[in-house]
Coordinates of C-alpha atoms in Angstrom, one line a residue:
M1 CA -0.1 0.0 0.0
N2 CA 1.1 3.6 -0.8
P3 CA 2.5 5.1 2.4
W4 CA 0.6 8.3 1.8
I5 CA -2.5 6.4 1.6
F6 CA -1.9 4.7 4.8
A7 CA -1.0 7.9 6.5
T8 CA -4.0 9.8 5.5
G9 CA -6.3 6.8 6.4
L10 CA -4.6 6.5 9.8
C11 CA -5.1 10.2 10.4
G12 CA -8.8 10.0 9.3
N13 CA -9.2 7.1 11.6
T14 CA -7.8 9.1 14.6
I15 CA -9.8 12.3 13.9
S16 CA -13.1 10.4 13.2
F17 CA -12.5 8.5 16.5
L18 CA -12.3 11.8 18.3
V19 CA -15.5 13.2 16.4
F20 CA -17.3 10.1 17.5
L21 CA -16.4 11.0 21.1
A22 CA -17.8 14.5 21.0
P23 CA -21.4 14.5 22.4
V24 CA -22.0 15.6 26.0
I25 CA -25.3 14.4 26.9
Y26 CA -24.3 12.0 29.6
K27 CA -22.2 14.8 31.3
K28 CA -25.2 17.2 31.5
K29 CA -27.8 14.4 32.0
S30 CA -30.2 16.1 29.8
T31 CA -30.9 16.0 26.0
E32 CA -31.7 19.9 26.1
S33 CA -31.9 21.1 22.4
F34 CA -30.0 18.0 20.9
D35 CA -31.7 15.8 18.2
S36 CA -31.4 12.1 17.9
V37 CA -31.6 12.3 14.0
P38 CA -27.8 12.9 13.4
Y39 CA -27.0 9.9 15.6
V40 CA -29.3 7.7 13.9
V41 CA -28.1 8.8 10.4
A42 CA -24.6 8.5 11.5
L43 CA -25.1 5.0 12.7
F44 CA -26.8 3.9 9.4
S45 CA -23.9 5.6 7.5
A46 CA -21.2 3.7 9.6
T47 CA -23.1 0.5 9.2
L48 CA -23.2 1.1 5.3
W49 CA -19.6 2.0 5.1
F50 CA -18.6 -1.0 7.1
Y51 CA -20.6 -3.1 4.5
F52 CA -18.7 -1.4 1.8
A53 CA -15.3 -1.9 3.5
L54 CA -16.1 -5.6 3.6
L55 CA -16.9 -5.7 -0.1
T56 CA -13.6 -3.8 -1.0
N57 CA -11.4 -5.3 1.6
D58 CA -10.4 -1.9 3.0
V59 CA -9.0 -2.6 6.5
L60 CA -8.7 1.2 7.6
L61 CA -12.3 2.0 6.6
M62 CA -13.6 -1.2 8.1
S63 CA -12.0 -0.5 11.6
I64 CA -13.2 3.1 11.9
N65 CA -16.6 2.3 10.9
S66 CA -16.9 -0.6 13.2
I67 CA -15.8 1.7 16.1
G68 CA -18.4 4.2 14.7
C69 CA -21.1 1.7 14.9
V70 CA -20.3 0.9 18.5
V71 CA -19.9 4.4 19.7
E72 CA -23.1 5.6 17.9
G73 CA -25.0 2.8 19.4
I74 CA -23.8 3.8 22.8
Y75 CA -24.8 7.5 22.2
L76 CA -28.3 6.3 21.1
G77 CA -28.6 4.3 24.3
I78 CA -27.5 7.4 26.4
F79 CA -30.1 9.6 24.4
L80 CA -32.8 7.1 25.1
T81 CA -32.0 7.0 28.7
Y82 CA -32.2 10.8 29.2
A83 CA -34.8 11.9 26.6
S84 CA -38.4 12.4 27.3
K85 CA -41.2 10.0 25.9
K86 CA -42.0 11.7 22.5
P87 CA -38.4 11.9 21.5
K88 CA -37.7 8.4 22.7
V89 CA -40.5 6.9 20.8
F90 CA -39.5 8.9 17.6
T91 CA -36.0 7.7 17.8
I92 CA -36.8 4.1 18.3
K93 CA -39.1 4.1 15.3
L94 CA -36.4 5.8 13.4
V95 CA -33.6 3.2 14.3
V96 CA -35.8 0.4 13.4
F97 CA -36.8 1.8 10.1
M98 CA -33.2 2.9 9.0
N99 CA -31.0 0.3 10.5
L100 CA -33.2 -2.7 10.5
C101 CA -35.8 -2.4 7.5
L102 CA -33.8 -0.1 5.2
F103 CA -30.4 -1.7 5.6
G104 CA -31.8 -5.0 5.8
S105 CA -33.5 -4.6 2.4
L106 CA -30.4 -3.1 0.9
L107 CA -28.3 -6.0 2.2
F108 CA -30.7 -8.6 0.9
T109 CA -31.0 -6.9 -2.6
T110 CA -27.4 -6.4 -3.1
M111 CA -26.6 -10.1 -2.0
M112 CA -29.3 -11.8 -4.1
F113 CA -29.4 -9.6 -7.2
C114 CA -26.0 -8.0 -7.7
E115 CA -22.5 -9.4 -8.0
G116 CA -18.9 -8.1 -8.2
K117 CA -18.3 -4.5 -9.2
R118 CA -22.0 -3.7 -9.6
R119 CA -22.6 -4.6 -5.9
V120 CA -19.6 -2.3 -4.9
T121 CA -21.0 0.5 -7.2
I122 CA -24.6 0.5 -5.9
V123 CA -23.4 0.4 -2.2
G124 CA -20.8 3.0 -2.7
W125 CA -23.3 5.5 -4.4
I126 CA -25.9 4.9 -1.6
G127 CA -23.2 5.4 1.2
S128 CA -22.0 8.6 -0.7
I129 CA -25.7 9.8 -0.6
F130 CA -26.0 9.0 3.1
A131 CA -22.7 10.6 3.8
F132 CA -23.9 13.9 2.2
T133 CA -27.0 13.6 4.6
V134 CA -24.7 13.3 7.6
F135 CA -22.8 16.4 6.5
L136 CA -26.0 18.2 6.0
S137 CA -27.1 17.6 9.5
P138 CA -25.0 20.7 10.9
L139 CA -27.5 22.9 8.9
S140 CA -30.0 22.8 11.9
V141 CA -27.2 23.9 14.3
I142 CA -26.0 26.6 11.9
R143 CA -29.7 27.9 11.7
L144 CA -29.9 27.9 15.6
V145 CA -26.6 29.9 15.9
I146 CA -27.8 32.5 13.4
K147 CA -31.2 32.7 15.2
T148 CA -30.0 32.9 18.8
E149 CA -26.6 34.6 18.0
S150 CA -25.1 32.1 20.4
V151 CA -22.4 29.4 19.8
E152 CA -23.4 27.2 22.7
Y153 CA -24.6 24.3 20.7
M154 CA -21.7 24.6 18.1
P155 CA -18.4 23.9 19.9
F156 CA -15.2 25.1 18.1
T157 CA -13.3 21.9 18.7
L158 CA -16.1 19.7 17.1
S159 CA -16.2 21.9 14.1
L160 CA -12.4 21.9 13.9
F161 CA -12.2 18.1 13.9
L162 CA -15.0 17.6 11.6
T163 CA -13.2 19.8 9.0
L164 CA -9.9 18.0 9.6
S165 CA -11.6 14.7 9.2
A166 CA -13.3 15.7 6.0
V167 CA -9.7 16.7 4.6
A168 CA -8.0 13.6 5.8
W169 CA -10.8 11.2 4.2
F170 CA -10.9 13.4 0.9
C171 CA -7.1 12.8 0.5
Y172 CA -7.5 9.1 1.3
G173 CA -10.1 8.7 -1.2
F174 CA -8.5 10.8 -3.8
L175 CA -5.1 8.9 -3.5
Q176 CA -7.0 5.7 -3.8
H177 CA -9.1 7.0 -6.7
N178 CA -12.2 6.0 -4.6
Y179 CA -14.5 8.9 -5.4
Y180 CA -17.3 7.3 -3.2
I181 CA -15.3 8.4 -0.2
A182 CA -13.6 11.6 -1.7
L183 CA -16.8 13.4 -3.0
P184 CA -18.9 13.7 0.2
N185 CA -16.0 14.9 2.1
V186 CA -15.8 18.1 -0.1
L187 CA -19.2 19.1 1.3
G188 CA -17.9 18.2 4.8
F189 CA -15.0 20.5 4.4
L190 CA -17.2 23.5 3.3
F191 CA -19.6 23.0 6.1
G192 CA -16.8 22.8 8.6
I193 CA -15.3 26.0 7.4
T194 CA -18.7 27.7 7.5
Q195 CA -19.1 26.6 11.0
M196 CA -15.9 27.9 12.1
G197 CA -16.5 31.2 10.4
L198 CA -19.9 31.5 12.2
F199 CA -18.1 30.6 15.5
A200 CA -15.6 33.5 14.9
V201 CA -18.2 36.0 14.1
Y202 CA -20.8 35.3 16.9
M203 CA -18.1 34.7 19.6
K204 CA -17.1 38.3 19.2
K205 CA -20.6 39.3 19.6
E206 CA -21.0 37.3 22.7
K207 CA -17.8 38.8 24.2
H208 CA -19.1 42.3 23.4
H209 CA -22.5 41.5 25.0
R210 CA -20.9 40.0 28.0
R211 CA -18.7 43.2 28.7
S212 CA -21.7 45.6 28.3
A213 CA -23.8 43.5 30.5
D214 CA -21.1 43.2 33.2
L215 CA -20.8 47.1 33.2
K216 CA -24.5 47.9 33.2
L217 CA -26.6 45.1 34.5
P218 CA -26.7 43.2 38.0
Q219 CA -26.1 39.5 38.1
V220 CA -29.1 37.2 37.3
S221 CA -29.6 34.0 39.3
M222 CA -30.7 31.3 37.1
D223 CA -30.0 28.1 38.9
V224 CA -31.0 24.8 37.7
V225 CA -34.5 23.7 39.0
K226 CA -34.6 20.2 40.5
P227 CA -37.4 18.0 39.7
D228 CA -38.3 17.7 43.5
Q229 CA -38.4 21.2 44.2
S230 CA -41.8 22.4 45.5
E231 CA -43.9 24.8 43.4
R232 CA -44.0 27.5 46.0
S233 CA -40.1 27.6 46.2
L234 CA -40.0 27.6 42.3
E235 CA -42.5 30.6 42.2
K236 CA -40.3 32.5 44.7
E237 CA -37.2 31.9 42.6
L238 CA -38.9 32.9 39.4
K239 CA -40.1 36.3 41.0
F240 CA -36.7 36.9 42.4
T241 CA -35.2 36.3 39.0
M242 CA -37.5 38.5 37.1
T243 CA -37.1 41.4 39.8
A244 CA -33.3 41.2 39.4
S245 CA -33.5 41.3 35.6
G246 CA -35.9 44.3 35.4
G247 CA -39.2 42.4 34.9
Y248 CA -41.3 42.4 32.0
R249 CA -42.2 45.9 31.0
G250 CA -44.3 45.1 27.9
N251 CA -42.4 47.4 25.6
K252 CA -42.0 46.5 22.0
K253 CA -38.2 45.8 22.2
T254 CA -38.7 43.4 25.1
M255 CA -41.5 41.5 23.3
R256 CA -39.4 41.3 20.1
N257 CA -36.5 39.9 22.1
T258 CA -38.9 37.5 23.9
K259 CA -40.4 36.2 20.6
H260 CA -36.9 35.7 18.8
F261 CA -34.7 34.7 21.6
G262 CA -36.8 32.8 24.1
G263 CA -35.9 34.7 27.1
N264 CA -39.6 35.7 28.0
G265 CA -39.4 39.0 29.8
I266 CA -35.5 39.1 30.2
P267 CA -33.8 41.9 28.5
L268 CA -31.5 40.7 25.5
Q269 CA -28.4 41.8 27.2
T270 CA -29.3 39.9 30.4
F271 CA -30.3 36.9 28.4
S272 CA -26.9 36.8 26.4
N273 CA -25.1 37.4 29.7
S274 CA -26.7 34.5 31.4
K275 CA -26.1 32.2 28.4
S276 CA -22.6 33.1 28.0
Q277 CA -21.7 32.3 31.6
G278 CA -22.9 28.7 31.0
T279 CA -25.9 29.1 33.6
Y280 CA -28.7 29.2 30.8
N281 CA -31.5 26.9 31.8
P282 CA -34.3 26.2 29.2
H283 CA -36.4 24.4 31.9
L284 CA -36.4 27.6 34.0
I285 CA -37.5 29.8 30.9
K286 CA -40.3 27.3 30.2
K287 CA -41.5 27.7 33.8
Q288 CA -41.3 31.5 33.4
Q289 CA -43.4 31.3 30.3
E290 CA -46.0 29.4 32.2
V291 CA -46.0 31.9 35.0
Y292 CA -46.5 34.9 32.8
R293 CA -49.3 33.0 30.7
N294 CA -51.2 32.3 34.0
A295 CA -50.7 35.9 35.2
K296 CA -52.1 37.1 32.1
L297 CA -55.1 34.9 32.3
I298 CA -55.7 36.0 35.9
R299 CA -55.6 39.6 34.9
K300 CA -58.2 39.0 32.2
F301 CA -60.5 37.4 34.7
R302 CA -60.2 40.0 37.2
K303 CA -60.9 42.8 34.7
S304 CA -64.0 40.9 33.5
V305 CA -65.2 40.5 37.1
K306 CA -64.9 44.2 37.7
Q307 CA -66.7 45.0 34.6
Q308 CA -69.5 42.8 35.6
E309 CA -69.7 44.4 39.0
R310 CA -69.7 47.9 37.5
R311 CA -72.6 46.9 35.2
E312 CA -74.5 45.5 38.3
D313 CA -74.0 48.7 40.2
C314 CA -75.5 50.7 37.4
V315 CA -79.0 48.7 37.4
P316 CA -81.8 51.0 38.7
A317 CA -83.8 50.1 41.7
I318 CA -87.1 50.0 39.6
S319 CA -87.7 49.2 36.1
I320 CA -87.6 52.0 33.3
P321 CA -91.4 51.6 32.4
E322 CA -92.3 52.0 36.1
L323 CA -90.1 55.0 36.2
A324 CA -91.6 56.5 33.1
E325 CA -95.2 56.1 34.3
S326 CA -94.4 57.2 37.9
S327 CA -96.0 60.5 38.8
Q328 CA -93.1 61.2 41.2
V329 CA -90.7 61.8 38.2
Q330 CA -90.7 65.3 37.3
N331 CA -87.9 65.2 34.7
K332 CA -89.7 63.5 31.8
T333 CA -86.8 64.4 29.4
D334 CA -84.5 62.0 31.1
P335 CA -82.3 60.3 28.4
K336 CA -83.2 56.8 29.6
I337 CA -86.9 57.5 29.6
V338 CA -86.9 59.1 26.2
H339 CA -84.8 56.1 24.9
W340 CA -87.3 53.6 26.4
K341 CA -90.3 55.6 24.9
K342 CA -88.7 55.4 21.4
N343 CA -88.1 51.8 21.9
E344 CA -91.7 51.3 23.2
K345 CA -93.1 53.0 20.0
K346 CA -90.8 50.7 17.7
N347 CA -92.1 47.6 19.7
K348 CA -95.7 48.6 19.2
V349 CA -95.3 49.1 15.4
K350 CA -93.4 45.9 15.4
N351 CA -96.0 44.0 17.4
S352 CA -98.8 45.5 15.2
L353 CA -97.0 44.3 12.0
Q354 CA -96.5 40.9 13.5
S355 CA -100.3 40.6 14.6
A356 CA -101.2 41.7 10.9
R357 CA -99.0 39.0 9.6
E358 CA -100.4 36.4 11.8
E359 CA -104.0 37.5 10.8
Y360 CA -103.2 37.3 7.1
E361 CA -101.7 33.9 7.6
K362 CA -104.8 32.8 9.6
T363 CA -107.2 34.0 6.7
Q364 CA -105.0 32.3 4.1
K365 CA -105.2 29.0 6.1
E366 CA -109.1 29.3 6.4
E367 CA -109.4 30.1 2.6
E368 CA -107.3 27.2 1.7
K369 CA -109.4 25.0 3.9
A370 CA -112.7 26.3 2.3
R371 CA -111.3 25.7 -1.1
A372 CA -110.3 22.2 -0.2
E373 CA -113.9 21.5 1.0
R374 CA -115.4 23.0 -2.2
E375 CA -113.2 20.8 -4.3
R376 CA -114.2 17.7 -2.3
I377 CA -118.0 18.4 -2.8
A378 CA -117.5 18.9 -6.4
R379 CA -115.6 15.7 -6.7
A380 CA -118.4 13.8 -4.9
R381 CA -121.0 15.2 -7.2
E382 CA -119.0 14.3 -10.3
E383 CA -118.8 10.7 -8.8
E384 CA -122.5 10.5 -8.2
S385 CA -123.4 11.7 -11.7
A386 CA -120.9 9.4 -13.2
K387 CA -122.4 6.4 -11.3
A388 CA -126.0 7.5 -12.5
E389 CA -124.8 7.8 -16.1
G390 CA -123.4 4.3 -15.8
K391 CA -126.6 3.0 -14.6
R392 CA -128.6 4.4 -17.4
K393 CA -126.1 3.1 -19.9
A394 CA -126.4 -0.4 -18.5
K395 CA -130.3 -0.3 -18.5
R396 CA -130.3 1.0 -22.2
K397 CA -127.8 -1.8 -23.1
M398 CA -130.2 -4.5 -21.6
M399 CA -133.2 -3.0 -23.3
L400 CA -131.4 -3.1 -26.7
M401 CA -130.4 -6.8 -26.0
K402 CA -134.0 -7.9 -25.5
T403 CA -135.4 -5.9 -28.5
H404 CA -136.5 -8.2 -31.4
S405 CA -138.2 -6.8 -34.5
G406 CA -139.2 -3.6 -32.6
Q407 CA -142.2 -5.3 -30.6
P408 CA -140.6 -5.3 -27.1
I409 CA -139.9 -1.6 -27.5
M410 CA -143.6 -0.8 -27.7
K411 CA -144.4 -3.0 -24.9
Y412 CA -141.7 -1.6 -22.8
R413 CA -142.9 2.0 -23.6
I414 CA -146.5 1.1 -22.7
K415 CA -145.3 -0.4 -19.5
K416 CA -143.3 2.6 -18.6
L417 CA -146.2 4.9 -19.4
L418 CA -148.6 2.8 -17.2
D419 CA -146.0 2.9 -14.3
G420 CA -145.8 6.5 -14.5
I421 CA -149.6 7.0 -14.7
Q422 CA -150.1 4.8 -11.7
G423 CA -147.3 6.7 -9.8
S424 CA -149.0 10.0 -10.5
S425 CA -152.5 8.8 -9.6
G426 CA -151.1 7.3 -6.3
N427 CA -149.7 10.7 -5.3

């Protein structure tokens, strides 16, 4: 093996090992603003590159990625130990999906359907893509640094070692003509330089804020709140903290700082001073936000109670109609009485219109009922006339059936005439 290739690979191994040992969650015993996604992606990437090293028989790449798998697994275990329920469930689902389902399907597909160089090419390109995603993970940290103007979650040593690791592995891949390793580390080098530049810019701003805060502002007590601390002592501590920091004055500048920097009522200089001293406590800020939210609700409730009591005090002892009709009242031009009289006239007109509408609807209903009755009687008469006409036609038909040579007709007519004469004589 070329000694330069071995030297760059050994250097990359050493620096990558130091990068793997960078997180400090166990030391602080809190995940704070750290996310588990970079650890899961790094574990998947290390597993993938270990598989790639097995296919290409690369001992240096195999050794560092085996260490990376172990270390990232330990860090994920520590994260799951100290994380809350929601991030813990999300992390477990992500690990199962990426490192079991996704890697298992990739391993099965390449072992069953690919051979030789084709298998190496597919695994190499997939490894390069996920190496790109690992190098893109600092974008969230860069965004947080720009938003808060603080480099707390972006240590300089970590950015430096990431940059050196990218340079070493780029040289290793370039000398070996293995561009699957070389290309992703170009992006890693660019992001490392960007992080160090941001660190240099915002570190100067933090030093400037710290000096101005030390000259103008008192010290702010922001101790870590223990879980077993009582609510009463916590409330006293919050009151003392806000009194020392100047309180929440409600001006536009403080509200803007509250919205953008999360200090909730603390002036920007005090907030930056507390963060630069390493005593920044997100849990205490969350408790402060709850205290101010509850205080705002209490103020609204008290204001509504006062308004209701004021309205109840303004209610007169007797009603306005009694007051208007009373003979004891001499001032008939009282605005309340005049207003009541106007409303009374409007109500009378309204009631008269309503009664006229009801009367009209009543007459309409009666007319509709009479019309229906007339239609029913006319229908009954038509049915009776139809029945009589049917009987007459039936009798005539029977008469025509019994007629023969015209003789029964004369007999029938004579009989009909005699029946009519007998009926008239009987009457």
